[in-house]
XYZ file of C-alpha atoms in Angstrom:
270
model
C -65.758 52.778 164.144
C -63.007 50.661 162.526
C -63.826 48.662 159.425
C -64.859 45.094 160.189
C -62.487 42.298 159.326
C -63.664 39.103 157.678
C -62.849 36.160 159.944
C -63.199 32.542 158.830
C -63.242 29.922 161.590
C -62.651 26.291 160.631
C -63.833 24.167 163.553
C -65.888 20.947 163.627
C -66.591 20.975 167.392
C -69.797 22.969 167.866
C -69.039 23.730 171.519
C -65.715 25.277 170.556
C -67.354 27.107 167.648
C -69.897 28.549 170.093
C -67.038 30.000 172.166
C -65.730 31.896 169.150
C -69.199 33.298 168.556
C -69.440 34.289 172.217
C -66.040 35.960 172.462
C -65.669 37.710 169.103
C -67.142 41.198 168.829
C -69.722 41.695 166.083
C -68.534 45.299 165.845
C -65.045 44.199 164.816
C -65.524 40.972 162.862
C -67.771 39.434 160.239
C -67.513 35.813 161.351
C -68.195 32.725 159.234
C -67.854 29.257 160.776
C -67.382 26.100 158.706
C -66.948 22.570 159.990
C -64.686 20.857 157.462
C -61.756 21.491 155.174
C -63.576 21.508 151.844
C -66.050 24.155 152.965
C -63.120 26.114 154.365
C -61.537 26.192 150.906
C -64.865 27.186 149.332
C -65.235 29.999 151.873
C -61.653 31.126 151.311
C -62.366 31.461 147.593
C -65.622 33.392 148.019
C -65.044 35.486 151.149
C -61.336 36.343 150.775
C -61.040 36.477 154.598
C -58.588 38.708 156.427
C -58.009 36.064 159.116
C -58.509 32.292 159.298
C -58.565 30.426 162.616
C -57.831 26.852 161.601
C -58.357 23.698 163.636
C -55.794 20.977 162.884
C -58.063 17.932 163.175
C -60.939 18.122 160.695
C -63.297 15.328 159.589
C -62.446 15.296 155.882
C -58.879 16.578 155.554
C -56.171 17.821 157.883
C -55.613 21.456 158.753
C -52.160 21.054 157.230
C -53.742 20.071 153.895
C -56.054 23.102 154.045
C -53.158 25.428 154.783
C -51.022 23.880 152.056
C -53.782 24.492 149.498
C -54.194 28.113 150.623
C -50.492 28.973 150.716
C -49.090 26.806 147.917
C -52.032 25.754 145.760
C -53.561 29.250 145.669
C -50.443 31.331 146.402
C -52.278 33.279 149.121
C -49.695 34.971 151.313
C -52.077 37.792 152.324
C -54.487 36.029 154.687
C -53.422 35.774 158.334
C -53.703 32.185 159.588
C -53.994 31.261 163.273
C -53.614 27.578 164.149
C -55.930 26.332 166.925
C -54.820 23.141 168.638
C -54.683 21.301 171.957
C -51.023 20.548 171.200
C -48.245 22.711 172.579
C -47.139 25.810 170.706
C -43.725 24.214 170.159
C -45.236 21.109 168.539
C -47.534 23.156 166.301
C -44.717 25.522 165.352
C -42.554 22.592 164.269
C -45.367 21.000 162.260
C -46.341 24.197 160.426
C -42.942 25.928 160.242
C -42.891 25.932 156.423
C -46.377 27.402 155.941
C -46.150 31.046 157.053
C -48.621 31.110 159.950
C -49.239 34.275 161.957
C -50.540 33.000 165.299
C -51.237 30.104 167.656
C -54.262 29.445 169.852
C -53.971 26.687 172.440
C -57.174 24.866 173.373
C -58.966 25.238 175.708
C -58.834 29.010 175.282
C -60.418 32.013 176.979
C -61.238 35.527 175.793
C -57.792 36.875 176.642
C -55.863 34.138 174.809
C -58.133 34.535 171.761
C -57.536 38.278 171.686
C -53.792 37.722 172.126
C -53.713 35.298 169.175
C -55.536 37.760 166.914
C -53.248 40.601 168.006
C -50.221 38.387 167.350
C -51.501 37.652 163.849
C -51.770 41.377 163.107
C -48.173 41.978 164.145
C -46.622 38.864 162.612
C -44.717 39.105 159.309
C -46.235 37.489 156.238
C -45.358 37.006 152.593
C -46.150 39.559 149.928
C -49.712 39.869 148.739
C -50.501 37.368 146.036
C -52.363 40.013 144.055
C -55.120 39.509 141.485
C -53.072 37.264 139.193
C -53.009 34.156 141.398
C -53.465 31.150 139.082
C -56.890 29.546 139.262
C -57.032 25.789 139.644
C -58.686 24.177 136.611
C -59.660 20.515 136.452
C -60.169 19.370 132.855
C -62.210 16.152 132.618
C -61.506 14.965 129.076
C -60.601 11.519 127.700
C -59.376 12.757 124.297
C -55.703 13.547 124.794
C -55.508 15.778 121.730
C -58.246 17.988 123.159
C -56.824 18.006 126.693
C -53.488 19.061 125.177
C -55.249 22.098 123.685
C -56.447 23.149 127.140
C -52.951 22.773 128.545
C -51.484 24.758 125.670
C -53.998 27.577 125.316
C -55.177 28.249 128.878
C -52.808 31.005 130.011
C -50.172 29.613 132.424
C -50.121 32.884 134.360
C -53.853 32.646 135.037
C -54.574 28.921 135.296
C -53.005 25.839 136.851
C -54.424 22.958 134.791
C -54.826 19.321 135.816
C -56.298 16.739 133.418
C -58.407 13.735 134.451
C -59.414 11.273 131.735
C -62.591 9.979 133.409
C -65.219 11.021 135.915
C -63.870 8.544 138.459
C -60.341 9.934 138.069
C -61.727 13.440 138.531
C -63.519 12.484 141.761
C -60.323 10.889 143.060
C -58.444 14.120 142.315
C -61.123 16.131 144.139
C -60.546 14.130 147.307
C -57.328 16.103 147.859
C -57.699 19.202 145.671
C -60.237 21.986 145.314
C -59.991 23.571 141.853
C -62.045 26.684 141.291
C -63.070 25.627 137.769
C -63.984 22.310 136.151
C -64.176 21.920 132.357
C -66.244 18.798 131.758
C -66.651 16.629 128.677
C -70.050 14.895 128.549
C -68.963 11.697 126.811
C -66.574 9.968 129.188
C -65.616 6.338 129.745
C -67.558 4.857 132.658
C -69.277 7.672 134.543
C -70.950 10.107 132.131
C -70.535 13.850 132.326
C -74.138 14.190 133.532
C -73.514 11.634 136.280
C -70.472 13.640 137.346
C -72.602 16.801 137.415
C -75.180 15.086 139.628
C -72.434 13.971 141.986
C -71.021 17.497 142.272
C -74.221 19.504 142.544
C -76.592 17.069 144.272
C -74.604 14.485 146.224
C -71.865 16.933 147.273
C -74.022 20.083 147.329
C -71.175 21.954 145.627
C -72.366 25.256 144.208
C -69.060 27.141 144.523
C -67.097 25.360 141.802
C -67.502 26.883 138.346
C -68.447 24.074 135.941
C -68.143 24.552 132.179
C -69.433 21.881 129.794
C -67.390 21.118 126.668
C -69.221 19.048 124.068
C -69.641 18.559 120.347
C -73.382 18.226 121.007
C -75.336 21.434 121.469
C -78.852 20.034 121.089
C -81.442 21.887 123.129
C -82.331 18.887 125.307
C -78.665 18.281 126.194
C -78.167 21.914 127.147
C -81.350 21.819 129.264
C -80.150 18.689 131.057
C -76.920 20.453 131.959
C -78.603 23.701 133.005
C -80.617 21.762 135.573
C -77.340 21.279 137.414
C -76.349 24.941 137.497
C -73.526 24.982 134.969
C -71.814 28.281 134.272
C -70.937 27.864 130.606
C -71.044 25.669 127.499
C -68.152 25.295 125.049
C -69.118 23.751 121.709
C -66.368 21.608 120.174
C -64.383 22.440 118.162
C -63.953 25.648 120.159
C -61.903 28.728 119.353
C -58.651 28.165 121.245
C -57.653 31.830 120.937
C -60.735 32.855 122.927
C -60.502 30.033 125.466
C -58.825 31.963 128.285
C -61.224 34.894 128.080
C -64.274 32.641 127.871
C -63.291 30.634 130.943
C -62.465 33.788 132.920
C -65.804 35.296 131.951
C -67.678 32.206 133.149
C -65.780 32.274 136.459
C -66.282 35.981 137.126
C -70.002 35.775 136.382
C -70.322 32.798 138.736
C -68.605 34.694 141.559
C -70.890 37.676 140.982
C -73.931 35.381 141.112
C -72.776 33.793 144.375
C -72.209 37.190 145.975
C -75.648 38.412 144.892
C -77.133 35.288 146.474
C -75.350 36.162 149.700
C -73.953 32.641 149.646
C -71.698 31.430 152.438
C -70.705 27.815 153.067
C -73.095 25.720 155.136
C -72.131 24.940 158.727
C -72.520 21.177 158.268
């Protein structure tokens, strides 16, 4: 029996999602269905799917934005992407011509057209594999510009793509359009505190996939306990050793991914 392929379906219409479940063979595919763009990006990070079937019209962000993050933001040229749309193939091809897609699926579809789209994606050319050294997106939430400059200088450019936000509100605005894999968070911020930001990420947004590392000059036991309640992955005590910064952040990220896999975590459907 051939090895199963990991297939991620991004579709907010439950009736359409049910058709995928009906038509796709469990012997050939491990299927995960998510209903919005942000969970699609979370699933892409965790599952490393072989194929993504991507709806264009999603409730939180466009399919084009999702594809742009996968291809450009994460440099993933390996994953086959099939665009699913009620628009004509010509219209979709023109809209997505710069994003290296491997197939088209016109809605409404049947079993034959779905199989044809998947077969087309297997045969279509794609860019070279991105490999293991794809830069990880890092959001640094830090209001001290001297410290944020240290992150930008000492986090390896080949491994990390760093963006700095100087407040919790600025960070949340950035997260509306971007999905970094790692957040390095100062606790003492203007306006929204670091703990308030943590609550927003872990509780209000139910985000468990983003690796969050606290950076603080305060390492008192009660502060650490407060942060641990919100499932942080690491704690950097300022002033930190800049020479060890890259390895520390990578270690926190790798351990987090291992923990998520052991949990059997996949993105929620809603």
